[in-house]
Amino acid sequence: MDSSETLELRCAEAWPAVTVDKIGDWRLRAAGGFTGRANSALAVGHPGVPVASALAAVCDFAHANGIPPVAHAVVGSANERAIEAAGWVPNTGHVAGHLVSVLTGPLGTGADEVPVLAAPTAGWWELTVGRPEPTDAERHVLTTGEIGYGVAEVMGVIAGAVRAAVVDDVLHIARLAVRPGYRRRGLASALMAACGPWAAERGATRAVLQVAVDNAGALAFYDRLGFAEHHRYRYWVPGPRACEDRSL
């Protein structure tokens, strides 16, 4: 089984930020504010300097790229404990949820009625980002890499969508969405199943996805598909006076 840090790195490769820098093993990421994963410092491995110094670099990078300083750390890791000791606090204000469960599970077995496209359509974008045309940052994050775009169509309407990315032997699933009026018809399961053969053809042997721990409905759905929690990560932000903008 992969370590939590190895799996985090694969997930990061599947969700590439627009701007990436490093301090030791840590990855500093910015993407115009599109998602926490692409706009946070991935604190895995050793930063090569004391953690307090690394966090100062996180702050400088964030300020230079016009995003709030955020650290993304595996729950219970030495890095997380050091981040907390440096005066940072859980980012409870993160809209999508600051505490995230990373789930692993089997590849789907196929759904002939759901294609996985080589390029996103306007309908796929609408379900995925809320409009038929993405921002430059959204386009970069969602289309960079070995990507497939699953679409479920019902009588000419794009009723469901999913993003599939393959990194090494791992299928990364994200942005699974079904229009409210088309739910409870098995479309989400069909979208997940369709990603399996597509990913297997590209060398994937298992799947991974990330879900906020308070999203009970999604967690129950993925449990039915055979997914189980591998580990959790949490977003951290500076406490009072822990991250001054030194460029001012």
mmCIF file of C-alpha atoms in Angstrom:
data_model
loop_
_atom_site.group_PDB
_atom_site.id
_atom_site.type_symbol
_atom_site.label_atom_id
_atom_site.label_comp_id
_atom_site.label_asym_id
_atom_site.label_seq_id
_atom_site.Cartn_x
_atom_site.Cartn_y
_atom_site.Cartn_z
ATOM 1 C CA MET A 1 0.000 0.000 0.000
ATOM 2 C CA ASP A 2 1.206 3.503 -0.809
ATOM 3 C CA SER A 3 2.155 5.738 2.090
ATOM 4 C CA SER A 4 -0.083 8.745 2.662
ATOM 5 C CA GLU A 5 2.655 11.046 1.357
ATOM 6 C CA THR A 6 3.178 9.004 -1.819
ATOM 7 C CA LEU A 7 -0.532 9.065 -2.542
ATOM 8 C CA GLU A 8 -0.691 12.805 -1.851
ATOM 9 C CA LEU A 9 2.046 13.379 -4.427
ATOM 10 C CA ARG A 10 0.163 11.355 -7.026
ATOM 11 C CA CYS A 11 -3.006 13.298 -6.328
ATOM 12 C CA ALA A 12 -1.034 16.530 -6.716
ATOM 13 C CA GLU A 13 0.254 15.383 -10.111
ATOM 14 C CA ALA A 14 -3.343 14.669 -11.135
ATOM 15 C CA TRP A 15 -4.456 18.183 -10.114
ATOM 16 C CA PRO A 16 -1.667 20.456 -11.429
ATOM 17 C CA ALA A 17 -1.476 24.058 -10.292
ATOM 18 C CA VAL A 18 -0.665 26.870 -12.697
ATOM 19 C CA THR A 19 2.388 27.976 -10.721
ATOM 20 C CA VAL A 20 4.511 25.540 -8.704
ATOM 21 C CA ASP A 21 7.632 26.118 -6.636
ATOM 22 C CA LYS A 22 9.384 23.977 -4.061
ATOM 23 C CA ILE A 23 11.073 24.375 -0.735
ATOM 24 C CA GLY A 24 12.769 21.075 -0.068
ATOM 25 C CA ASP A 25 10.129 18.402 -0.657
ATOM 26 C CA TRP A 26 7.221 20.779 -0.057
ATOM 27 C CA ARG A 27 5.296 21.990 -3.113
ATOM 28 C CA LEU A 28 4.054 25.567 -3.240
ATOM 29 C CA ARG A 29 1.035 25.838 -5.552
ATOM 30 C CA ALA A 30 -1.080 28.643 -6.995
ATOM 31 C CA ALA A 31 -3.903 28.604 -9.542
ATOM 32 C CA GLY A 32 -5.786 31.866 -9.254
ATOM 33 C CA GLY A 33 -7.753 30.666 -6.246
ATOM 34 C CA PHE A 34 -9.360 27.695 -8.058
ATOM 35 C CA THR A 35 -9.642 24.985 -5.372
ATOM 36 C CA GLY A 36 -7.712 24.541 -2.156
ATOM 37 C CA ARG A 37 -5.632 21.716 -3.586
ATOM 38 C CA ALA A 38 -4.181 23.921 -6.330
ATOM 39 C CA ASN A 39 -3.653 26.945 -4.060
ATOM 40 C CA SER A 40 -1.873 25.566 -1.029
ATOM 41 C CA ALA A 41 1.527 24.341 0.057
ATOM 42 C CA LEU A 42 1.607 20.549 0.015
ATOM 43 C CA ALA A 43 3.553 19.840 3.199
ATOM 44 C CA VAL A 44 4.821 16.317 2.558
ATOM 45 C CA GLY A 45 8.399 15.213 3.021
ATOM 46 C CA HIS A 46 11.047 17.476 4.501
ATOM 47 C CA PRO A 47 11.186 21.170 3.605
ATOM 48 C CA GLY A 48 14.982 21.224 3.959
ATOM 49 C CA VAL A 49 14.787 24.082 6.481
ATOM 50 C CA PRO A 50 13.067 24.493 9.853
ATOM 51 C CA VAL A 51 9.288 24.343 9.441
ATOM 52 C CA ALA A 52 8.912 27.924 10.686
ATOM 53 C CA SER A 53 11.204 29.074 7.854
ATOM 54 C CA ALA A 54 9.322 26.936 5.357
ATOM 55 C CA LEU A 55 6.041 28.512 6.453
ATOM 56 C CA ALA A 56 7.531 31.961 5.949
ATOM 57 C CA ALA A 57 8.333 30.898 2.383
ATOM 58 C CA VAL A 58 4.753 29.655 2.004
ATOM 59 C CA CYS A 59 3.541 33.104 3.035
ATOM 60 C CA ASP A 60 5.895 34.885 0.631
ATOM 61 C CA PHE A 61 4.836 32.625 -2.261
ATOM 62 C CA ALA A 62 1.152 33.151 -1.503
ATOM 63 C CA HIS A 63 1.492 36.918 -1.291
ATOM 64 C CA ALA A 64 3.480 37.005 -4.549
ATOM 65 C CA ASN A 65 0.726 35.029 -6.299
ATOM 66 C CA GLY A 66 -2.233 36.882 -4.840
ATOM 67 C CA ILE A 67 -3.685 33.987 -2.832
ATOM 68 C CA PRO A 68 -4.161 33.432 0.909
ATOM 69 C CA PRO A 69 -1.392 31.427 2.616
ATOM 70 C CA VAL A 70 -2.579 27.843 3.164
ATOM 71 C CA ALA A 71 -0.758 24.643 4.099
ATOM 72 C CA HIS A 72 -2.096 21.202 3.154
ATOM 73 C CA ALA A 73 -0.836 18.503 5.562
ATOM 74 C CA VAL A 74 -1.616 14.856 6.257
ATOM 75 C CA VAL A 75 -3.551 14.527 9.506
ATOM 76 C CA GLY A 76 -1.344 13.310 12.347
ATOM 77 C CA SER A 77 1.902 13.760 10.423
ATOM 78 C CA ALA A 78 5.052 15.322 11.842
ATOM 79 C CA ASN A 79 4.594 18.195 9.400
ATOM 80 C CA GLU A 80 1.089 18.880 10.667
ATOM 81 C CA ARG A 81 2.244 18.906 14.271
ATOM 82 C CA ALA A 82 5.050 21.321 13.400
ATOM 83 C CA ILE A 83 2.667 23.586 11.458
ATOM 84 C CA GLU A 84 0.364 23.751 14.462
ATOM 85 C CA ALA A 85 3.298 24.435 16.789
ATOM 86 C CA ALA A 86 4.276 27.369 14.553
ATOM 87 C CA GLY A 87 0.985 29.104 15.322
ATOM 88 C CA TRP A 88 -1.107 28.044 12.325
ATOM 89 C CA VAL A 89 -4.740 26.990 12.786
ATOM 90 C CA PRO A 90 -7.198 24.744 10.877
ATOM 91 C CA ASN A 91 -8.798 26.597 7.976
ATOM 92 C CA THR A 92 -12.363 26.051 9.165
ATOM 93 C CA GLY A 93 -13.565 28.782 6.823
ATOM 94 C CA HIS A 94 -12.675 26.765 3.708
ATOM 95 C CA VAL A 95 -15.980 26.505 1.835
ATOM 96 C CA ALA A 96 -15.423 22.987 0.496
ATOM 97 C CA GLY A 97 -14.382 21.669 3.926
ATOM 98 C CA HIS A 98 -10.984 21.937 5.592
ATOM 99 C CA LEU A 99 -10.781 18.264 6.652
ATOM 100 C CA VAL A 100 -10.701 15.814 3.734
ATOM 101 C CA SER A 101 -10.852 12.026 3.485
ATOM 102 C CA VAL A 102 -8.692 10.414 0.798
ATOM 103 C CA LEU A 103 -10.393 7.239 -0.407
ATOM 104 C CA THR A 104 -9.000 4.384 -2.456
ATOM 105 C CA GLY A 105 -10.962 1.717 -4.266
ATOM 106 C CA PRO A 106 -11.325 -0.493 -7.335
ATOM 107 C CA LEU A 107 -11.626 0.600 -10.931
ATOM 108 C CA GLY A 108 -15.138 0.579 -12.314
ATOM 109 C CA THR A 109 -16.114 -2.249 -14.650
ATOM 110 C CA GLY A 110 -17.550 -0.170 -17.496
ATOM 111 C CA ALA A 111 -20.719 1.554 -18.618
ATOM 112 C CA ASP A 112 -21.303 1.431 -22.367
ATOM 113 C CA GLU A 113 -23.869 4.224 -22.298
ATOM 114 C CA VAL A 114 -21.410 6.714 -20.803
ATOM 115 C CA PRO A 115 -18.506 7.845 -23.010
ATOM 116 C CA VAL A 116 -15.211 9.177 -21.720
ATOM 117 C CA LEU A 117 -14.225 11.939 -24.127
ATOM 118 C CA ALA A 118 -10.754 13.102 -25.105
ATOM 119 C CA ALA A 119 -11.738 16.777 -24.768
ATOM 120 C CA PRO A 120 -14.244 18.642 -22.596
ATOM 121 C CA THR A 121 -17.473 19.959 -24.113
ATOM 122 C CA ALA A 122 -19.387 23.109 -23.165
ATOM 123 C CA GLY A 123 -21.874 20.925 -21.274
ATOM 124 C CA TRP A 124 -19.072 19.236 -19.356
ATOM 125 C CA TRP A 125 -17.652 22.633 -18.377
ATOM 126 C CA GLU A 126 -21.052 23.885 -17.287
ATOM 127 C CA LEU A 127 -21.523 20.988 -14.884
ATOM 128 C CA THR A 128 -17.917 21.085 -13.702
ATOM 129 C CA VAL A 129 -17.293 24.811 -13.138
ATOM 130 C CA GLY A 130 -20.751 26.333 -13.527
ATOM 131 C CA ARG A 131 -20.352 27.926 -16.967
ATOM 132 C CA PRO A 132 -19.684 26.766 -20.549
ATOM 133 C CA GLU A 133 -16.269 28.479 -20.681
ATOM 134 C CA PRO A 134 -13.644 28.059 -17.930
ATOM 135 C CA THR A 135 -11.134 30.577 -16.674
ATOM 136 C CA ASP A 136 -7.530 30.082 -17.730
ATOM 137 C CA ALA A 137 -6.709 28.642 -14.295
ATOM 138 C CA GLU A 138 -9.643 26.231 -14.389
ATOM 139 C CA ARG A 139 -8.689 25.087 -17.872
ATOM 140 C CA HIS A 140 -5.085 24.487 -16.818
ATOM 141 C CA VAL A 141 -5.932 22.515 -13.683
ATOM 142 C CA LEU A 142 -8.659 20.422 -15.274
ATOM 143 C CA THR A 143 -7.117 19.646 -18.678
ATOM 144 C CA THR A 144 -3.397 19.195 -17.978
ATOM 145 C CA GLY A 145 -2.185 15.596 -18.015
ATOM 146 C CA GLU A 146 -3.689 12.257 -19.113
ATOM 147 C CA ILE A 147 -7.324 13.265 -18.709
ATOM 148 C CA GLY A 148 -10.692 11.792 -19.699
ATOM 149 C CA TYR A 149 -14.009 13.630 -19.547
ATOM 150 C CA GLY A 150 -16.963 11.427 -18.692
ATOM 151 C CA VAL A 151 -20.414 12.628 -19.787
ATOM 152 C CA ALA A 152 -23.833 11.150 -19.111
ATOM 153 C CA GLU A 153 -26.450 12.336 -21.606
ATOM 154 C CA VAL A 154 -30.212 11.948 -21.173
ATOM 155 C CA MET A 155 -32.376 12.866 -24.182
ATOM 156 C CA GLY A 156 -29.876 15.400 -25.450
ATOM 157 C CA VAL A 157 -29.107 16.928 -22.050
ATOM 158 C CA ILE A 158 -25.667 16.578 -20.434
ATOM 159 C CA ALA A 159 -26.979 15.340 -17.101
ATOM 160 C CA GLY A 160 -23.728 14.182 -15.486
ATOM 161 C CA ALA A 161 -19.995 14.694 -15.724
ATOM 162 C CA VAL A 162 -16.764 13.458 -14.173
ATOM 163 C CA ARG A 163 -13.034 14.095 -14.576
ATOM 164 C CA ALA A 164 -10.660 11.125 -14.745
ATOM 165 C CA ALA A 165 -6.865 11.497 -14.579
ATOM 166 C CA VAL A 166 -4.221 8.779 -14.666
ATOM 167 C CA VAL A 167 -0.903 9.193 -12.839
ATOM 168 C CA ASP A 168 1.360 6.132 -12.894
ATOM 169 C CA ASP A 169 -0.988 3.260 -11.964
ATOM 170 C CA VAL A 170 -3.580 5.386 -10.168
ATOM 171 C CA LEU A 171 -6.883 6.724 -11.502
ATOM 172 C CA HIS A 172 -7.747 10.038 -9.841
ATOM 173 C CA ILE A 173 -11.486 10.813 -9.860
ATOM 174 C CA ALA A 174 -12.745 14.364 -9.401
ATOM 175 C CA ARG A 175 -15.599 16.717 -10.231
ATOM 176 C CA LEU A 176 -18.307 14.051 -10.250
ATOM 177 C CA ALA A 177 -21.564 15.947 -10.762
ATOM 178 C CA VAL A 178 -25.173 15.131 -11.722
ATOM 179 C CA ARG A 179 -27.830 17.757 -12.411
ATOM 180 C CA PRO A 180 -30.414 17.912 -9.582
ATOM 181 C CA GLY A 181 -33.310 16.866 -11.801
ATOM 182 C CA TYR A 182 -31.478 13.734 -12.973
ATOM 183 C CA ARG A 183 -30.279 12.316 -9.678
ATOM 184 C CA ARG A 184 -31.202 8.876 -8.308
ATOM 185 C CA ARG A 185 -31.156 7.380 -11.793
ATOM 186 C CA GLY A 186 -27.796 5.626 -11.473
ATOM 187 C CA LEU A 187 -25.905 8.245 -13.489
ATOM 188 C CA ALA A 188 -23.214 8.797 -10.849
ATOM 189 C CA SER A 189 -22.540 5.057 -10.680
ATOM 190 C CA ALA A 190 -22.443 4.847 -14.474
ATOM 191 C CA LEU A 191 -19.958 7.724 -14.675
ATOM 192 C CA MET A 192 -17.699 6.065 -12.101
ATOM 193 C CA ALA A 193 -17.936 2.727 -13.917
ATOM 194 C CA ALA A 194 -17.088 4.295 -17.271
ATOM 195 C CA CYS A 195 -13.805 5.662 -15.936
ATOM 196 C CA GLY A 196 -12.521 2.173 -15.094
ATOM 197 C CA PRO A 197 -11.871 0.719 -18.562
ATOM 198 C CA TRP A 198 -10.583 4.076 -19.819
ATOM 199 C CA ALA A 199 -8.062 4.194 -16.962
ATOM 200 C CA ALA A 200 -7.121 0.509 -17.216
ATOM 201 C CA GLU A 201 -6.151 1.019 -20.859
ATOM 202 C CA ARG A 202 -3.691 3.641 -19.605
ATOM 203 C CA GLY A 203 -2.129 1.440 -16.928
ATOM 204 C CA ALA A 204 -4.245 2.232 -13.872
ATOM 205 C CA THR A 205 -4.954 -0.562 -11.400
ATOM 206 C CA ARG A 206 -6.856 1.314 -8.636
ATOM 207 C CA ALA A 207 -8.644 4.577 -8.017
ATOM 208 C CA VAL A 208 -8.317 7.450 -5.560
ATOM 209 C CA LEU A 209 -10.544 10.417 -4.771
ATOM 210 C CA GLN A 210 -10.916 13.104 -2.130
ATOM 211 C CA VAL A 211 -14.098 13.958 -0.214
ATOM 212 C CA ALA A 212 -14.749 16.400 2.636
ATOM 213 C CA VAL A 213 -15.436 14.416 5.794
ATOM 214 C CA ASP A 214 -18.747 16.215 6.355
ATOM 215 C CA ASN A 215 -20.109 15.139 2.943
ATOM 216 C CA ALA A 216 -22.003 12.140 4.304
ATOM 217 C CA GLY A 217 -23.919 11.465 1.109
ATOM 218 C CA ALA A 218 -20.804 11.240 -1.053
ATOM 219 C CA LEU A 219 -18.988 9.090 1.488
ATOM 220 C CA ALA A 220 -21.909 6.645 1.621
ATOM 221 C CA PHE A 221 -22.021 6.504 -2.190
ATOM 222 C CA TYR A 222 -18.318 5.724 -2.501
ATOM 223 C CA ASP A 223 -18.541 3.159 0.295
ATOM 224 C CA ARG A 224 -21.133 1.281 -1.775
ATOM 225 C CA LEU A 225 -18.665 1.258 -4.669
ATOM 226 C CA GLY A 226 -15.981 -0.366 -2.500
ATOM 227 C CA PHE A 227 -13.943 2.677 -1.529
ATOM 228 C CA ALA A 228 -12.358 2.994 1.920
ATOM 229 C CA GLU A 229 -10.471 5.742 3.692
ATOM 230 C CA HIS A 230 -6.707 5.657 3.178
ATOM 231 C CA HIS A 231 -5.866 8.795 5.199
ATOM 232 C CA ARG A 232 -7.020 12.349 5.807
ATOM 233 C CA TYR A 233 -5.517 15.754 5.170
ATOM 234 C CA ARG A 234 -6.313 19.165 6.583
ATOM 235 C CA TYR A 235 -5.855 22.760 5.464
ATOM 236 C CA TRP A 236 -4.038 25.135 7.806
ATOM 237 C CA VAL A 237 -3.821 28.945 7.762
ATOM 238 C CA PRO A 238 -1.650 31.374 9.750
ATOM 239 C CA GLY A 239 -2.791 32.466 13.167
ATOM 240 C CA PRO A 240 -2.656 36.143 14.188
ATOM 241 C CA ARG A 241 0.590 37.813 13.061
ATOM 242 C CA ALA A 242 1.979 34.475 11.875
ATOM 243 C CA CYS A 243 2.222 35.498 8.242
ATOM 244 C CA GLU A 244 3.023 39.128 7.565
ATOM 245 C CA ASP A 245 3.357 40.285 3.953
ATOM 246 C CA ARG A 246 7.057 41.119 3.783
ATOM 247 C CA SER A 247 6.723 42.543 0.267
ATOM 248 C CA LEU A 248 4.927 45.656 1.558
#
